mmCIF file of C-alpha atoms and ligand atoms in Angstrom:
data_model
loop_
_atom_site.group_PDB
_atom_site.id
_atom_site.type_symbol
_atom_site.label_atom_id
_atom_site.label_comp_id
_atom_site.label_asym_id
_atom_site.label_seq_id
_atom_site.Cartn_x
_atom_site.Cartn_y
_atom_site.Cartn_z
ATOM 1 C CA MET A 42 82.701 -120.920 163.558
ATOM 2 C CA ILE A 43 83.095 -117.162 163.701
ATOM 3 C CA ASP A 44 85.821 -115.225 161.894
ATOM 4 C CA SER A 45 85.285 -111.604 162.889
ATOM 5 C CA PHE A 46 86.926 -108.318 161.863
ATOM 6 C CA LYS A 47 88.846 -108.511 165.116
ATOM 7 C CA HIS A 48 90.269 -111.902 164.150
ATOM 8 C CA LYS A 49 91.145 -110.624 160.694
ATOM 9 C CA GLY A 50 92.905 -107.587 162.194
ATOM 10 C CA LEU A 51 94.918 -109.750 164.581
ATOM 11 C CA ARG A 52 95.830 -111.993 161.691
ATOM 12 C CA LYS A 53 97.196 -109.032 159.712
ATOM 13 C CA GLN A 54 99.417 -108.160 162.663
ATOM 14 C CA LEU A 55 100.624 -111.767 162.822
ATOM 15 C CA VAL A 56 101.522 -111.655 159.128
ATOM 16 C CA GLU A 57 103.663 -108.565 159.772
ATOM 17 C CA ILE A 58 105.417 -110.230 162.714
ATOM 18 C CA VAL A 59 106.241 -113.295 160.591
ATOM 19 C CA ARG A 60 107.408 -111.035 157.744
ATOM 20 C CA GLU A 61 109.683 -109.076 160.101
ATOM 21 C CA LYS A 62 111.236 -112.332 161.288
ATOM 22 C CA GLY A 63 112.423 -112.924 157.718
ATOM 23 C CA ILE A 64 109.714 -114.744 155.754
ATOM 24 C CA GLU A 65 109.568 -113.093 152.317
ATOM 25 C CA ASN A 66 107.353 -115.475 150.331
ATOM 26 C CA GLU A 67 104.121 -113.512 149.768
ATOM 27 C CA ASP A 68 102.074 -116.646 149.046
ATOM 28 C CA ILE A 69 102.990 -118.053 152.468
ATOM 29 C CA LEU A 70 102.214 -114.714 154.149
ATOM 30 C CA ASP A 71 98.875 -114.605 152.308
ATOM 31 C CA ALA A 72 98.052 -118.112 153.567
ATOM 32 C CA ILE A 73 98.753 -117.045 157.166
ATOM 33 C CA GLY A 74 96.602 -113.979 156.564
ATOM 34 C CA LYS A 75 93.774 -116.126 155.301
ATOM 35 C CA ILE A 76 93.617 -119.179 157.591
ATOM 36 C CA PRO A 77 91.547 -118.609 160.767
ATOM 37 C CA ARG A 78 94.155 -119.955 163.220
ATOM 38 C CA HIS A 79 91.908 -119.169 166.207
ATOM 39 C CA LEU A 80 89.579 -121.961 165.095
ATOM 40 C CA PHE A 81 92.443 -124.477 165.424
ATOM 41 C CA LEU A 82 92.706 -123.766 169.169
ATOM 42 C CA ASP A 83 90.089 -124.363 171.838
ATOM 43 C CA SER A 84 87.899 -121.257 172.003
ATOM 44 C CA SER A 85 88.925 -120.398 175.578
ATOM 45 C CA PHE A 86 92.427 -119.714 174.235
ATOM 46 C CA LEU A 87 91.322 -117.266 171.577
ATOM 47 C CA GLU A 88 93.658 -114.477 172.641
ATOM 48 C CA PHE A 89 96.724 -116.709 172.049
ATOM 49 C CA ALA A 90 95.788 -117.657 168.489
ATOM 50 C CA TYR A 91 97.463 -114.696 166.807
ATOM 51 C CA GLN A 92 100.636 -114.557 168.838
ATOM 52 C CA ASP A 93 103.659 -116.024 167.085
ATOM 53 C CA LYS A 94 103.866 -118.920 169.525
ATOM 54 C CA PRO A 95 103.263 -122.667 169.581
ATOM 55 C CA PHE A 96 100.277 -123.762 171.658
ATOM 56 C CA PRO A 97 99.018 -126.998 173.289
ATOM 57 C CA ILE A 98 96.160 -128.615 171.355
ATOM 58 C CA GLY A 99 95.428 -131.599 173.635
ATOM 59 C CA SER A 100 96.733 -135.188 173.559
ATOM 60 C CA GLY A 101 100.109 -133.723 174.695
ATOM 61 C CA GLN A 102 100.634 -132.119 171.282
ATOM 62 C CA THR A 103 101.134 -128.593 169.970
ATOM 63 C CA ILE A 104 100.144 -126.440 167.031
ATOM 64 C CA SER A 105 103.483 -125.147 165.683
ATOM 65 C CA GLN A 106 104.511 -121.499 165.921
ATOM 66 C CA PRO A 107 103.361 -119.621 162.780
ATOM 67 C CA TYR A 108 106.951 -118.556 162.004
ATOM 68 C CA THR A 109 108.076 -122.192 162.145
ATOM 69 C CA VAL A 110 105.216 -123.267 159.864
ATOM 70 C CA ALA A 111 106.182 -120.500 157.416
ATOM 71 C CA PHE A 112 109.893 -121.395 157.628
ATOM 72 C CA GLN A 113 109.346 -125.098 156.922
ATOM 73 C CA THR A 114 106.939 -124.260 154.105
ATOM 74 C CA ALA A 115 109.424 -121.825 152.523
ATOM 75 C CA LEU A 116 112.172 -124.489 152.545
ATOM 76 C CA LEU A 117 109.868 -126.854 150.650
ATOM 77 C CA GLU A 118 109.555 -124.395 147.714
ATOM 78 C CA ILE A 119 105.979 -125.534 147.039
ATOM 79 C CA ARG A 120 104.731 -125.343 143.459
ATOM 80 C CA GLN A 121 101.132 -125.560 142.295
ATOM 81 C CA GLY A 122 100.125 -129.230 142.122
ATOM 82 C CA ASP A 123 103.018 -130.597 144.242
ATOM 83 C CA LYS A 124 102.108 -133.850 145.959
ATOM 84 C CA VAL A 125 103.163 -133.332 149.571
ATOM 85 C CA LEU A 126 103.327 -135.811 152.438
ATOM 86 C CA GLU A 127 103.197 -134.316 155.928
ATOM 87 C CA ILE A 128 104.129 -136.428 158.951
ATOM 88 C CA GLY A 129 102.406 -135.143 162.104
ATOM 89 C CA THR A 130 99.033 -133.623 161.202
ATOM 90 C CA GLY A 131 98.452 -132.212 164.697
ATOM 91 C CA SER A 132 95.933 -129.373 164.475
ATOM 92 C CA GLY A 133 95.983 -129.441 160.657
ATOM 93 C CA TYR A 134 97.167 -125.824 160.406
ATOM 94 C CA GLN A 135 100.355 -126.636 158.483
ATOM 95 C CA ALA A 136 98.381 -128.866 156.094
ATOM 96 C CA CYS A 137 96.077 -125.921 155.326
ATOM 97 C CA VAL A 138 99.042 -123.613 154.626
ATOM 98 C CA LEU A 139 100.407 -126.178 152.144
ATOM 99 C CA GLU A 140 97.007 -126.524 150.516
ATOM 100 C CA GLU A 141 96.646 -122.735 150.192
ATOM 101 C CA LEU A 142 99.912 -122.797 148.204
ATOM 102 C CA GLY A 143 98.379 -125.229 145.739
ATOM 103 C CA ALA A 144 99.780 -128.506 147.093
ATOM 104 C CA LYS A 145 97.886 -131.791 147.141
ATOM 105 C CA VAL A 146 98.335 -132.692 150.775
ATOM 106 C CA PHE A 147 98.510 -136.133 152.395
ATOM 107 C CA SER A 148 99.044 -135.997 156.145
ATOM 108 C CA ILE A 149 99.592 -138.726 158.775
ATOM 109 C CA GLU A 150 98.845 -138.513 162.509
ATOM 110 C CA ARG A 151 99.599 -141.222 165.081
ATOM 111 C CA GLN A 152 97.207 -140.014 167.803
ATOM 112 C CA LYS A 153 93.782 -141.391 167.045
ATOM 113 C CA LYS A 154 91.780 -138.753 168.914
ATOM 114 C CA LEU A 155 93.658 -135.920 167.249
ATOM 115 C CA TYR A 156 93.387 -137.595 163.850
ATOM 116 C CA LEU A 157 89.606 -137.932 164.153
ATOM 117 C CA LYS A 158 89.159 -134.368 165.412
ATOM 118 C CA THR A 159 91.397 -132.761 162.762
ATOM 119 C CA LYS A 160 90.057 -134.797 159.848
ATOM 120 C CA LYS A 161 86.521 -133.661 160.665
ATOM 121 C CA PHE A 162 87.549 -130.071 161.312
ATOM 122 C CA LEU A 163 89.493 -129.585 158.059
ATOM 123 C CA ALA A 164 86.583 -130.957 156.041
ATOM 124 C CA LYS A 165 84.285 -128.518 157.840
ATOM 125 C CA LEU A 166 86.590 -125.627 156.865
ATOM 126 C CA GLY A 167 86.450 -126.824 153.257
ATOM 127 C CA TYR A 168 90.032 -128.133 152.933
ATOM 128 C CA LYS A 169 90.670 -131.209 150.809
ATOM 129 C CA ALA A 170 93.860 -132.470 152.484
ATOM 130 C CA LYS A 171 93.717 -136.246 152.939
ATOM 131 C CA ILE A 172 94.324 -137.157 156.567
ATOM 132 C CA PHE A 173 95.458 -140.653 157.627
ATOM 133 C CA TYR A 174 95.724 -142.402 160.986
ATOM 134 C CA GLY A 175 99.059 -144.189 160.947
ATOM 135 C CA ASP A 176 102.750 -144.315 161.708
ATOM 136 C CA GLY A 177 104.649 -141.610 159.875
ATOM 137 C CA TYR A 178 107.829 -143.712 159.932
ATOM 138 C CA LYS A 179 106.110 -145.949 157.374
ATOM 139 C CA GLY A 180 104.981 -143.071 155.146
ATOM 140 C CA LEU A 181 102.169 -143.749 152.675
ATOM 141 C CA PRO A 182 103.489 -146.317 150.163
ATOM 142 C CA ALA A 183 100.105 -146.559 148.414
ATOM 143 C CA PHE A 184 100.277 -142.864 147.439
ATOM 144 C CA ALA A 185 104.034 -142.561 146.798
ATOM 145 C CA PRO A 186 106.078 -141.069 145.237
ATOM 146 C CA PHE A 187 105.798 -137.542 146.622
ATOM 147 C CA ASP A 188 107.352 -134.289 145.351
ATOM 148 C CA LYS A 189 107.950 -133.051 148.877
ATOM 149 C CA ILE A 190 107.880 -134.596 152.373
ATOM 150 C CA LEU A 191 107.568 -132.518 155.543
ATOM 151 C CA ILE A 192 108.107 -133.884 159.039
ATOM 152 C CA THR A 193 106.664 -131.667 161.759
ATOM 153 C CA ALA A 194 108.119 -133.556 164.735
ATOM 154 C CA GLY A 195 111.742 -133.923 165.823
ATOM 155 C CA ALA A 196 113.571 -137.125 164.827
ATOM 156 C CA PRO A 197 117.072 -138.475 165.580
ATOM 157 C CA LYS A 198 117.614 -139.211 161.871
ATOM 158 C CA LEU A 199 115.929 -139.211 158.478
ATOM 159 C CA PRO A 200 113.800 -142.378 158.147
ATOM 160 C CA ASP A 201 114.943 -144.430 155.083
ATOM 161 C CA THR A 202 111.371 -145.417 154.225
ATOM 162 C CA LEU A 203 110.514 -141.797 153.565
ATOM 163 C CA VAL A 204 113.503 -141.389 151.242
ATOM 164 C CA SER A 205 112.202 -144.291 149.159
ATOM 165 C CA GLN A 206 108.816 -142.532 148.832
ATOM 166 C CA LEU A 207 110.339 -139.303 147.456
ATOM 167 C CA LYS A 208 110.627 -138.484 143.743
ATOM 168 C CA ASP A 209 114.011 -137.674 142.197
ATOM 169 C CA ASP A 210 114.667 -133.934 142.642
ATOM 170 C CA GLY A 211 112.184 -134.020 145.531
ATOM 171 C CA MET A 212 112.829 -132.464 148.933
ATOM 172 C CA ILE A 213 112.398 -133.549 152.541
ATOM 173 C CA VAL A 214 112.322 -131.031 155.385
ATOM 174 C CA ILE A 215 112.809 -132.543 158.837
ATOM 175 C CA PRO A 216 113.978 -131.255 162.237
ATOM 176 C CA ILE A 217 116.825 -133.610 163.207
ATOM 177 C CA GLY A 218 118.306 -133.918 166.655
ATOM 178 C CA LYS A 219 117.789 -134.831 170.284
ATOM 179 C CA ARG A 220 114.569 -134.308 172.272
ATOM 180 C CA ASP A 221 115.274 -130.750 173.376
ATOM 181 C CA ILE A 222 116.800 -129.277 170.204
ATOM 182 C CA GLN A 223 116.847 -130.060 166.521
ATOM 183 C CA ILE A 224 118.444 -128.648 163.368
ATOM 184 C CA MET A 225 115.990 -127.854 160.600
ATOM 185 C CA THR A 226 117.368 -130.014 157.829
ATOM 186 C CA ARG A 227 116.552 -130.010 154.128
ATOM 187 C CA PHE A 228 117.440 -132.984 151.950
ATOM 188 C CA ILE A 229 117.315 -132.730 148.158
ATOM 189 C CA LYS A 230 117.242 -135.986 146.216
ATOM 190 C CA GLY A 231 119.483 -136.066 143.154
ATOM 191 C CA SER A 232 118.607 -138.009 140.015
ATOM 192 C CA ASP A 233 121.258 -140.537 141.142
ATOM 193 C CA GLY A 234 119.176 -141.110 144.289
ATOM 194 C CA ASN A 235 121.767 -139.428 146.557
ATOM 195 C CA MET A 236 120.503 -137.027 149.230
ATOM 196 C CA ARG A 237 122.141 -133.598 149.518
ATOM 197 C CA LYS A 238 121.840 -132.242 153.066
ATOM 198 C CA GLU A 239 121.541 -128.613 154.279
ATOM 199 C CA GLY A 240 121.139 -127.261 157.837
ATOM 200 C CA HIS A 241 118.833 -124.296 158.470
ATOM 201 C CA GLY A 242 119.106 -123.326 162.136
ATOM 202 C CA THR A 243 117.829 -124.749 165.405
ATOM 203 C CA PHE A 244 114.218 -125.360 166.436
ATOM 204 C CA ARG A 245 112.338 -127.254 169.094
ATOM 205 C CA PHE A 246 109.622 -129.764 168.160
ATOM 206 C CA VAL A 247 107.685 -132.487 169.971
ATOM 207 C CA PRO A 248 109.267 -135.889 169.218
ATOM 208 C CA LEU A 249 108.447 -138.152 166.277
ATOM 209 C CA LEU A 250 107.338 -141.276 168.160
ATOM 210 C CA ARG A 251 107.406 -144.892 167.040
ATOM 211 C CA GLU A 252 104.366 -146.391 168.727
ATOM 212 C CA MET A 253 100.787 -145.738 167.632
ATOM 213 C CA ALA A 254 98.417 -144.089 170.123
ATOM 214 C CA ASN A 255 94.821 -145.258 170.337
ATOM 215 C CA ASP A 256 93.463 -142.585 172.650
HETATM 216 N N1 LIG X 283 101.843 -129.942 161.905
HETATM 217 C C1 LIG X 283 101.128 -129.730 163.138
HETATM 218 C C2 LIG X 283 101.998 -129.698 164.377
HETATM 219 C C3 LIG X 283 102.550 -131.007 164.644
HETATM 220 S S1 LIG X 283 103.077 -131.404 166.270
HETATM 221 C C4 LIG X 283 100.240 -128.505 163.087
HETATM 222 O O1 LIG X 283 100.247 -127.805 162.085
HETATM 223 O O2 LIG X 283 99.511 -128.285 164.054
HETATM 224 C C5 LIG X 283 103.689 -133.035 165.835
HETATM 225 C C6 LIG X 283 102.621 -134.060 165.565
HETATM 226 O O3 LIG X 283 103.278 -135.255 165.154
HETATM 227 C C7 LIG X 283 101.796 -134.458 166.792
HETATM 228 O O4 LIG X 283 100.447 -134.295 166.538
HETATM 229 C C8 LIG X 283 102.166 -135.914 167.029
HETATM 230 O O5 LIG X 283 101.106 -136.695 167.558
HETATM 231 C C9 LIG X 283 102.549 -136.366 165.635
HETATM 232 N N2 LIG X 283 103.434 -137.549 165.566
HETATM 233 C C10 LIG X 283 104.449 -137.891 166.382
HETATM 234 N N3 LIG X 283 105.015 -139.054 165.966
HETATM 235 C C11 LIG X 283 104.340 -139.444 164.836
HETATM 236 C C12 LIG X 283 104.445 -140.547 163.944
HETATM 237 N N4 LIG X 283 105.365 -141.521 164.109
HETATM 238 N N5 LIG X 283 103.587 -140.612 162.914
HETATM 239 C C13 LIG X 283 102.641 -139.650 162.704
HETATM 240 N N6 LIG X 283 102.489 -138.587 163.525
HETATM 241 C C14 LIG X 283 103.328 -138.473 164.581
#
């Protein structure tokens, strides 16, 4: 696992691109500057790793665009020690960004092959995020409640189960919409249990699926 000066230089450029697109949180920019994104892609695609673009990672899935990762992370307003549930582990890149910000990360992936690969890979990189094979619609009742919940796949609506696993004053960030376009939505849970909803622009994610995948 090589992280050369060339990689570091490309990463600096990526940080500036993400900054220019409007991300101001220096901790998030530092995390992007630190995490070796090229190692999350197959090595033959090295030159794509530091472009601000999503990329296929196998099993029909994608690693999100760095700007999108930064945007979702910024909306979550992560504080040191926050317990965060991520639905859709994918490559694990987003989980690492959350961990760099001081979150305790729990992440669920429904594709078994991807789950196995990412769990092993993150441990090898030294990250402590806990990765689970399961259906994100069910959340992780055994570890609830969470301070923040992040869904990194597009869903038609906010799953009720996840709301019940969120602390009062907690936040959920989820892209809501149809298959081809979603609105980045932030929900903030009041102490009365009511969810306040905010829209934050349109994005395009792979769908949050209901069935488990064994391959
Ligand atoms: N956060 C990822 C990108 C996620 S792409 C990263 O940083 O790379 C969306 C992921 O959600 C895919 O890996 C997909 O398999 C997973 N997914 C889709 N439906 C799911 C569900 N119901 N439960 C858990 N994971 C799901």
